[in-house]
Short mmCIF file of C-alpha atoms in Angstrom, two decimals:
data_model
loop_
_atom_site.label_atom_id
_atom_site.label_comp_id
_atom_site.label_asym_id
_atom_site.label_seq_id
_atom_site.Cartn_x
_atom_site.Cartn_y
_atom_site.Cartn_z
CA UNK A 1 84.69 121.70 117.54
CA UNK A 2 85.31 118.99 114.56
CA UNK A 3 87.89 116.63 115.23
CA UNK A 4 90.13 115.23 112.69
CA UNK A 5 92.58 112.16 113.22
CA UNK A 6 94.97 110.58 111.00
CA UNK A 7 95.40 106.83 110.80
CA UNK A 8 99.27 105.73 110.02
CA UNK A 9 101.49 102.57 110.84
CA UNK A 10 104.30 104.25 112.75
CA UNK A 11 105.70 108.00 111.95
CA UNK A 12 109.07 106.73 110.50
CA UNK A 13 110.89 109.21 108.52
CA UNK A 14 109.04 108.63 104.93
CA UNK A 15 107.08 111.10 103.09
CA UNK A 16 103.66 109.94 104.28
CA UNK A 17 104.39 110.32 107.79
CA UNK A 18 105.82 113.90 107.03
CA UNK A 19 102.42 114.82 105.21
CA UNK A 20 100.93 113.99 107.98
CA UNK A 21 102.42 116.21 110.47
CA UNK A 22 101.93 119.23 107.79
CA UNK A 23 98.50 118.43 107.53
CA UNK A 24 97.87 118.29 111.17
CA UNK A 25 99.47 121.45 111.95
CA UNK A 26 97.42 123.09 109.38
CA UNK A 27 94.36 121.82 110.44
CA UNK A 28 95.39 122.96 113.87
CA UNK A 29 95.70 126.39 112.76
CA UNK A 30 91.88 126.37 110.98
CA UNK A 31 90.64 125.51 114.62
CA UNK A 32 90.14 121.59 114.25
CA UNK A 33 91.51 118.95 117.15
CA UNK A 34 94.08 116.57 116.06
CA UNK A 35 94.40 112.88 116.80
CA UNK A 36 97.56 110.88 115.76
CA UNK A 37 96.60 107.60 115.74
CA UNK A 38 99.22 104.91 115.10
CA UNK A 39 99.25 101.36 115.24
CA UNK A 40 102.39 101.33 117.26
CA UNK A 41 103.55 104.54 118.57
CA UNK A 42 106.94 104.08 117.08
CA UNK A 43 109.16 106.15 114.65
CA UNK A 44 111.83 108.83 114.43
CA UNK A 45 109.21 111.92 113.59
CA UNK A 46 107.26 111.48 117.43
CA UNK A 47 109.31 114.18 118.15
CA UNK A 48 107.74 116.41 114.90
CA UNK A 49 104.01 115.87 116.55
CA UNK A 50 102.40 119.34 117.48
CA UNK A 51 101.71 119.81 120.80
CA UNK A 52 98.41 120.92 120.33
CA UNK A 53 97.60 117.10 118.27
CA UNK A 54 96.87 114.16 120.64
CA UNK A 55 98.96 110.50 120.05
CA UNK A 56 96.64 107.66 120.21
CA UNK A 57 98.66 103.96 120.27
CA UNK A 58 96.72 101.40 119.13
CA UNK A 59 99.60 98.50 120.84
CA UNK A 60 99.49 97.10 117.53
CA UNK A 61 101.94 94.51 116.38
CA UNK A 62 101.21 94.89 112.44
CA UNK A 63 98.87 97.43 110.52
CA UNK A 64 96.33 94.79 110.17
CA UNK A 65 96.10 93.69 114.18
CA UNK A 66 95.32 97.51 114.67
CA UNK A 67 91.71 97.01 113.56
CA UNK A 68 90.09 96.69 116.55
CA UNK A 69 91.72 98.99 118.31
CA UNK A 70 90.64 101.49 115.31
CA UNK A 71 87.13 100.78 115.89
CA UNK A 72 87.20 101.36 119.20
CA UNK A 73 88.54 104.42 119.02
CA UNK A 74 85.66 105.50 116.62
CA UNK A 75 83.47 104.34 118.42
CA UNK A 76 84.87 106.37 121.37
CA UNK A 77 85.96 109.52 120.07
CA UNK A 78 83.80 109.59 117.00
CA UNK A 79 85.77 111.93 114.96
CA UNK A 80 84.58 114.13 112.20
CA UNK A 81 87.05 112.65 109.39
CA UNK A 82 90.08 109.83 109.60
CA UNK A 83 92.60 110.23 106.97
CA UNK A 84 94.73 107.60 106.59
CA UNK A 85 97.50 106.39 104.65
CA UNK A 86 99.44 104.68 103.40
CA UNK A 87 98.02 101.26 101.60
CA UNK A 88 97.73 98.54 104.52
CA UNK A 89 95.99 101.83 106.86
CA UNK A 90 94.00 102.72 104.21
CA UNK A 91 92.27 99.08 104.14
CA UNK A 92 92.38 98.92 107.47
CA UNK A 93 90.50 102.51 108.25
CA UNK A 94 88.20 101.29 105.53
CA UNK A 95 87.49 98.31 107.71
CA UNK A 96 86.68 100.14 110.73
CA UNK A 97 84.32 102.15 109.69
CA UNK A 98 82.26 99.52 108.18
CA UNK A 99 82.83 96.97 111.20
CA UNK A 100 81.58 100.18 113.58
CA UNK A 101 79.07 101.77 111.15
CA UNK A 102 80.46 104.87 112.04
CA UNK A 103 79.74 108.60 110.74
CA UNK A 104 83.24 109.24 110.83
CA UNK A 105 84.36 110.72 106.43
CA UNK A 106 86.91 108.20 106.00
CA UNK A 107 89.64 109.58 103.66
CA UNK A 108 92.08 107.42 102.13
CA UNK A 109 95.65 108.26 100.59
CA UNK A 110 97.52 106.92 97.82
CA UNK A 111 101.17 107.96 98.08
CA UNK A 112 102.64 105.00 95.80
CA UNK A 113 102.89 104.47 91.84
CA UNK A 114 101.00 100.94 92.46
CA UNK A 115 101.61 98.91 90.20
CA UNK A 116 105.65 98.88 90.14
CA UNK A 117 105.23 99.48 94.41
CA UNK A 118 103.00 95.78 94.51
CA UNK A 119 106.14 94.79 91.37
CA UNK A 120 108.76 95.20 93.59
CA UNK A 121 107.25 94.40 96.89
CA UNK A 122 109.10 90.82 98.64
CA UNK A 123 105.38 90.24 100.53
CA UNK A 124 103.09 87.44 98.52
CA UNK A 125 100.25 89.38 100.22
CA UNK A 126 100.96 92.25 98.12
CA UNK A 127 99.74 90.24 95.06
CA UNK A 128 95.95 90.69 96.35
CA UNK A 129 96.34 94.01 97.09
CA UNK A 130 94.89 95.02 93.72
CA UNK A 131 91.66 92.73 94.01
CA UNK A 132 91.03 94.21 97.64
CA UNK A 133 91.73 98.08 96.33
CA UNK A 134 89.15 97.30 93.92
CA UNK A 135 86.58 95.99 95.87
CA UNK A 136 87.23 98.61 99.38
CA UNK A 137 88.49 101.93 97.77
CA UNK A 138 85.31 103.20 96.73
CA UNK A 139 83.44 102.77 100.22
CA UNK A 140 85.86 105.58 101.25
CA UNK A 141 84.09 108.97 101.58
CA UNK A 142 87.12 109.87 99.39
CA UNK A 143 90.00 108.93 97.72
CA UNK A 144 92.76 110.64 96.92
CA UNK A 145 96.24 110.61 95.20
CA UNK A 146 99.48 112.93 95.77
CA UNK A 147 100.10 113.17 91.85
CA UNK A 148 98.07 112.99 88.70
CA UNK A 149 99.95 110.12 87.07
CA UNK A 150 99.95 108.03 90.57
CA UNK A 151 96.01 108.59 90.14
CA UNK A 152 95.97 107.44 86.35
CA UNK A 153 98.01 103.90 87.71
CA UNK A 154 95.26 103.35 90.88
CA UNK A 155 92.48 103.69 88.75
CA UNK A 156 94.27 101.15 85.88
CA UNK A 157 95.57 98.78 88.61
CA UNK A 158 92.29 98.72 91.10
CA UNK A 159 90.13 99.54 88.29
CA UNK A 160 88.48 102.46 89.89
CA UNK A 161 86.68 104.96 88.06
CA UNK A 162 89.26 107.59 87.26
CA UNK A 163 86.62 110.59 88.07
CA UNK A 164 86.77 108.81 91.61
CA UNK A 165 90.23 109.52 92.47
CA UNK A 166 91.18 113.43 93.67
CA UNK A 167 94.28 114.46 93.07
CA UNK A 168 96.38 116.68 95.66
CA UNK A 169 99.78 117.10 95.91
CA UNK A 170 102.03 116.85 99.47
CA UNK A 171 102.01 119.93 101.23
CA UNK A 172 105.02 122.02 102.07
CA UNK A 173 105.81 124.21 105.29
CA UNK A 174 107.74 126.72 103.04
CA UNK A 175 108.31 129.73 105.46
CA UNK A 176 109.78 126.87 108.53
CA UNK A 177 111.88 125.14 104.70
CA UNK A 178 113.12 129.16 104.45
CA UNK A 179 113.82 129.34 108.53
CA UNK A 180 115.93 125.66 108.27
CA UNK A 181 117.39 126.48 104.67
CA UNK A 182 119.70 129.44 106.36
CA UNK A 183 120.71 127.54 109.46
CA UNK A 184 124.57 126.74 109.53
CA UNK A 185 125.24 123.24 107.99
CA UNK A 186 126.21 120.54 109.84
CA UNK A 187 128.72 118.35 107.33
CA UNK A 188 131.59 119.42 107.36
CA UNK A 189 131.75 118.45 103.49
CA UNK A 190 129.57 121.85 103.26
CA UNK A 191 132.24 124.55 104.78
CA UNK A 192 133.68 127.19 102.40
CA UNK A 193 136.05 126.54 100.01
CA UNK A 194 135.16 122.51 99.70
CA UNK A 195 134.39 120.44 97.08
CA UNK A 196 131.30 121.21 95.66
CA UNK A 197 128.78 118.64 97.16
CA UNK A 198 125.85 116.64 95.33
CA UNK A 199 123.42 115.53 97.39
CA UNK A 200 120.07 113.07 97.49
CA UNK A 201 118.46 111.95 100.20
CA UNK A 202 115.67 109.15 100.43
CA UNK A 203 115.07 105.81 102.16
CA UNK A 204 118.25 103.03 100.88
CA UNK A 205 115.94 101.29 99.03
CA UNK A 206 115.57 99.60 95.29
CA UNK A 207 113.52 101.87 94.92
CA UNK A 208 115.62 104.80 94.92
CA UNK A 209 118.42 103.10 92.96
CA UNK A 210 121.74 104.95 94.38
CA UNK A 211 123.35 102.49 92.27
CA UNK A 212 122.34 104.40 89.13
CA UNK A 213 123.39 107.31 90.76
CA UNK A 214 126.39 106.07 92.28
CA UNK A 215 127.92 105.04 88.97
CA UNK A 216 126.90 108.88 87.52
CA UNK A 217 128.91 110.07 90.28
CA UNK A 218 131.49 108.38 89.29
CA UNK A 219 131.73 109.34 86.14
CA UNK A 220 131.57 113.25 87.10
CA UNK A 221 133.80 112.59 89.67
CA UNK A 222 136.46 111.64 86.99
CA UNK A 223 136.02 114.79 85.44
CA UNK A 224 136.12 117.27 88.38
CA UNK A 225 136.82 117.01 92.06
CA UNK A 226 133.37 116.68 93.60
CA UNK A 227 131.65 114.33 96.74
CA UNK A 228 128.36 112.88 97.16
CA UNK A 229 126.38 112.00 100.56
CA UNK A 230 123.28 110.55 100.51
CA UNK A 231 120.80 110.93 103.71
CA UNK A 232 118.78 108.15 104.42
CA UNK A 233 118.86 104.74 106.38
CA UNK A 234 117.73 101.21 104.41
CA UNK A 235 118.30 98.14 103.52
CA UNK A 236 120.57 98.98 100.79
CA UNK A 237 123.30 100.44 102.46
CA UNK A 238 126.09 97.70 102.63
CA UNK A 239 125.16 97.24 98.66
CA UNK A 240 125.53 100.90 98.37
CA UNK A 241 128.95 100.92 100.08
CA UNK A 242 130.15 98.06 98.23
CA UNK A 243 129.31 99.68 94.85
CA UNK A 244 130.99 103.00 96.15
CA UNK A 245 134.59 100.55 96.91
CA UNK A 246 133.89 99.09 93.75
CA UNK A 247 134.30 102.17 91.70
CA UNK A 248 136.50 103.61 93.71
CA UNK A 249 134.73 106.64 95.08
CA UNK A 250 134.51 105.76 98.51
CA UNK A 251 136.24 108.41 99.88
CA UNK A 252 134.10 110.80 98.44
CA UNK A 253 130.68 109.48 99.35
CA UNK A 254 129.20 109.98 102.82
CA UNK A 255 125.98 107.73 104.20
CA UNK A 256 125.51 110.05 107.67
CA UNK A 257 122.26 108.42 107.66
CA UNK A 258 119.04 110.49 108.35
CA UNK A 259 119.37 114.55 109.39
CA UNK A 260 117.65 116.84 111.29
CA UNK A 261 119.50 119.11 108.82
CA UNK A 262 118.30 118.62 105.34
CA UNK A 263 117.04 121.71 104.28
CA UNK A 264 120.50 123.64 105.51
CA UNK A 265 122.48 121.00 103.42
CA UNK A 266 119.57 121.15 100.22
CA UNK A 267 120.54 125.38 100.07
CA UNK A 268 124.38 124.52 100.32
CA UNK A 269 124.39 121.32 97.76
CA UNK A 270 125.50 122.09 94.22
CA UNK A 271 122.73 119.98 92.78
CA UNK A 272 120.30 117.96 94.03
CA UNK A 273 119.84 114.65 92.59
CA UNK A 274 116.62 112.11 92.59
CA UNK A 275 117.22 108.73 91.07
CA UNK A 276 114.28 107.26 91.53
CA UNK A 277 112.60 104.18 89.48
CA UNK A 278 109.65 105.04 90.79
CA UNK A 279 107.47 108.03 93.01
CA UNK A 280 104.58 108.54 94.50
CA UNK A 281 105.05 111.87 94.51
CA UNK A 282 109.09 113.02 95.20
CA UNK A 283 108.66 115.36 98.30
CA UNK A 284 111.90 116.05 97.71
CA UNK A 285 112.01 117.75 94.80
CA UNK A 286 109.68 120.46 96.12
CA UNK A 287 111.58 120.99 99.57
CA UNK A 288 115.17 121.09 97.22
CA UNK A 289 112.88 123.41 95.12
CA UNK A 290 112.04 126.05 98.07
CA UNK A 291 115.74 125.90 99.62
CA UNK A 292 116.77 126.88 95.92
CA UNK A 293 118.61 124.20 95.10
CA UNK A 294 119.50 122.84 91.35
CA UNK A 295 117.36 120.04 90.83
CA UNK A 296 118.48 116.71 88.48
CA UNK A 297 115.91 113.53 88.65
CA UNK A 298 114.77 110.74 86.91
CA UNK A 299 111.55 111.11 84.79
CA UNK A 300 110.05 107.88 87.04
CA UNK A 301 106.36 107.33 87.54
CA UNK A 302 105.01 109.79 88.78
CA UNK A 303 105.44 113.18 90.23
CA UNK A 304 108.93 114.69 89.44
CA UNK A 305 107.23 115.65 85.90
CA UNK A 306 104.86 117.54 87.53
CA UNK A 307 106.78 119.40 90.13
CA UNK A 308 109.57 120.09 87.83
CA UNK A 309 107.17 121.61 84.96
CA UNK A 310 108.66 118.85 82.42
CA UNK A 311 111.95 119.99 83.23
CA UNK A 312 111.56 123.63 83.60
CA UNK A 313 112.55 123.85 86.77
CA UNK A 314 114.70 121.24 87.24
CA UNK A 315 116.59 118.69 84.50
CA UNK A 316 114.97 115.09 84.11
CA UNK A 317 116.51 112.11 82.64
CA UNK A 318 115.68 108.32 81.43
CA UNK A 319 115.41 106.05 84.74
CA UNK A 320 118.27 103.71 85.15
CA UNK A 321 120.44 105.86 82.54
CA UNK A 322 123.88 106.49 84.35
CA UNK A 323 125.22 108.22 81.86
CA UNK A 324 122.31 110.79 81.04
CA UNK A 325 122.39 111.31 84.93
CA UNK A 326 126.24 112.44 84.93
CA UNK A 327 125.46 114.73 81.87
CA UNK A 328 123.01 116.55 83.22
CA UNK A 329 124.38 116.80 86.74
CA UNK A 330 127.58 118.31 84.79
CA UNK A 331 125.07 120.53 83.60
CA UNK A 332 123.07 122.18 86.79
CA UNK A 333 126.82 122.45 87.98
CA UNK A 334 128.21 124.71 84.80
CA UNK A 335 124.60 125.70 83.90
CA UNK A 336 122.50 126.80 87.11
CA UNK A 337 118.71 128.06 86.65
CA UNK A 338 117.83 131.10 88.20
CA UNK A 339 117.41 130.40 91.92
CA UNK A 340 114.66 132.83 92.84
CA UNK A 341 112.59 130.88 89.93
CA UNK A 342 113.15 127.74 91.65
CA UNK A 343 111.94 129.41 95.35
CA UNK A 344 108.67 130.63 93.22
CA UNK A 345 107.71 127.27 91.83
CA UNK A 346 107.87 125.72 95.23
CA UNK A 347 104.94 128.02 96.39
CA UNK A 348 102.54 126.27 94.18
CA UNK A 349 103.01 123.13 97.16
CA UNK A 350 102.16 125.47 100.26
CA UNK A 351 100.77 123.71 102.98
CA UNK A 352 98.12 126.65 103.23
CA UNK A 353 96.34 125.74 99.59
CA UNK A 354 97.03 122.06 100.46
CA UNK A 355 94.99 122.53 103.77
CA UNK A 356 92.85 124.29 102.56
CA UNK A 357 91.89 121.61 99.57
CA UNK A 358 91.45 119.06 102.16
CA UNK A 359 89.23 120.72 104.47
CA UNK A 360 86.80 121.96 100.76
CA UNK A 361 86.83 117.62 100.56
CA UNK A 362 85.84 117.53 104.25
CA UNK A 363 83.32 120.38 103.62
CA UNK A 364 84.76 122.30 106.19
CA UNK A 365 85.87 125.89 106.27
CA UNK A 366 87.62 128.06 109.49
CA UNK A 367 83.86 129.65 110.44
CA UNK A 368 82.42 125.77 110.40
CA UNK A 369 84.89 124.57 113.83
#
């Protein structure tokens, strides 16, 4: 029996991580062992691991200090494929292999819009990061990206060949995103005959800029009772609270942090709302997409374009543009599109195709286990 592991920091609750566990649990179900190898066995999605996948804790302090421990484990386990991501793991699985000379496909996985992720980064080392993309990428077995425009910016930024770069997007457990989406919801803000609710959810970040959003919401707010809460722990969040006293919405925003809840609160929200500068990908827009919820988010690099059909299926506006955010959030609110047509476009992110695209890379089928 072929065994896969993936290679990740921590399982914090980011989109990465969550791929991750999807992937694992498909590859599970096609008859493949799972190792989940972490350089510290840390993070709020532990608890998400199947119990069919093995943990592996590498005791590693940073990403980096877990190479060692990585080659060991190849050496011991020799598995059929590592898959790792994000950036620092991908180097670092990179690294293994060629300190080990292993057999093991290494697959590596780009879940960031480079060139604004290295932009905004506080870390000096992150200023090489494009010099050592370009000369370790390409001894991975493959390389691939979670959206088509996040592939275009590695292969500009790393110069890579862009024929090089495969591009898959995040899978989605849609039926167990159906099973969540119709348990009762927790905030109270979501019981019958309240305000109607806007929600977002993402890491309190720069990246994400709630302030953007923040100052939409106020704006709407103004106009018609509404509330906003925003899941998600960061960095950001006294700034974000600050803003909220500021414009004097406070009492209508809620920062509960992160929930084990989302997808009942994504099919109760009135609208949806990503304000991203920037995306990898936007997971979720395609799990707000399969509970059926309306869908407003920034046209940032890259992804939300793609999942939301150029604003078919969900409106996009200008990054950084408060005011084109309030008018179209107004909008999904008097204007909704058809909810079944929202349920349908998630299907094209099922972790069954999404599996089943990784294991065609791995040259791998369910009669090859």
């Amino acid at each position: 029996m072929s065994k896969v592991a993936f290679f990740l920091p921590y399982l914090a609750g980011g989109g990465a991580e969550r791929v991750c566990i999807t992937l694992a649990e498909g590859f599970l179900q096609y008859g493949l062992e799972v190792d989940i190898v972490l350089a510290r066995k840390t993070g709020s999605l532990l608890k998400n691991v199947p119990k069919e996948a093995g943990v592996v804790n590498l005791s590693a302090r940073r990403t980096f200090s877990a190479l060692l421990p990585l080659a060991a484990y190849l050496r011991r386990e020799k598995p059929f494929a590592l898959i790792a991501a994000p950036d620092h793991a991908n180097l670092v699985a990179i690294w293994a292999k060629l300190l080990t000379s292993s057999q093991t496909k290494v697959l590596i996985v780009n879940h960031y819009f480079l060139s604004l992720a290295i932009k905004n980064s506080g870390k000096i080392q992150e200023k090489i990061y494009p010099f050592l993309l370009h000369l370790f990428y390409r001894r991975a077995d493959a390389i691939i990206s979670v959206s088509r425009g996040a592939a275009d910016e590695m292969a500009r930024v790393a110069r890579i060949p862009r024929e090089c770069i495969r591009t898959i997007y995040n899978p989605f457990p849609l039926a167990e995103i159906a099973r969540q989406s119709s348990e009762p919801a927790t905030h109270p803000w979501f019981a019958p005959g309240e305000p109607p609710v806007i929600l977002a959810a993402g890491r309190l970040s720069a990246q994400k800029d709630y302030p953007t959003l923040l100052r939409a919401f106020a704006h709407v707010r103004s106009c018609r009772p509404t509330r906003l809460v925003i899941l998600g722990e960061g960095e950001e969040l006294g700034r974000i609270l600050a803003l909220a006293d500021e414009l004097g919405i406070r009492a209508d925003v809620d920062l509960p942090g992160f929930s084990d809840h989302i997808f009942s609160l994504m099919a109760r929200c009135r609208v949806f709302v990503l304000s991203s500068a920037w995306e990898g990908f936007g997971n979720v827009l395609v799990e707000a997409l399969a509970c059926g919820a309306q869908i407003v988010s920034t046209d940032c690099p890259s992804g939300p374009a793609e999942i939301l059909e150029n604003g078919k299926s969900g409106r996009l506006v200008p990054v950084g543009d408060a005011v084109a955010l309030a008018g179209a959030i107004e909008a999904a609110l008097d204007h909704p599109l058809p909810v079944e047509d929202l349920k349908e476009r998630a299907k094209a992110f099922s972790s069954e195709t999404v599996v089943r695209a990784y294991l065609q890379i791995l040259g791998l089928s369910s009669n090859d286990n």
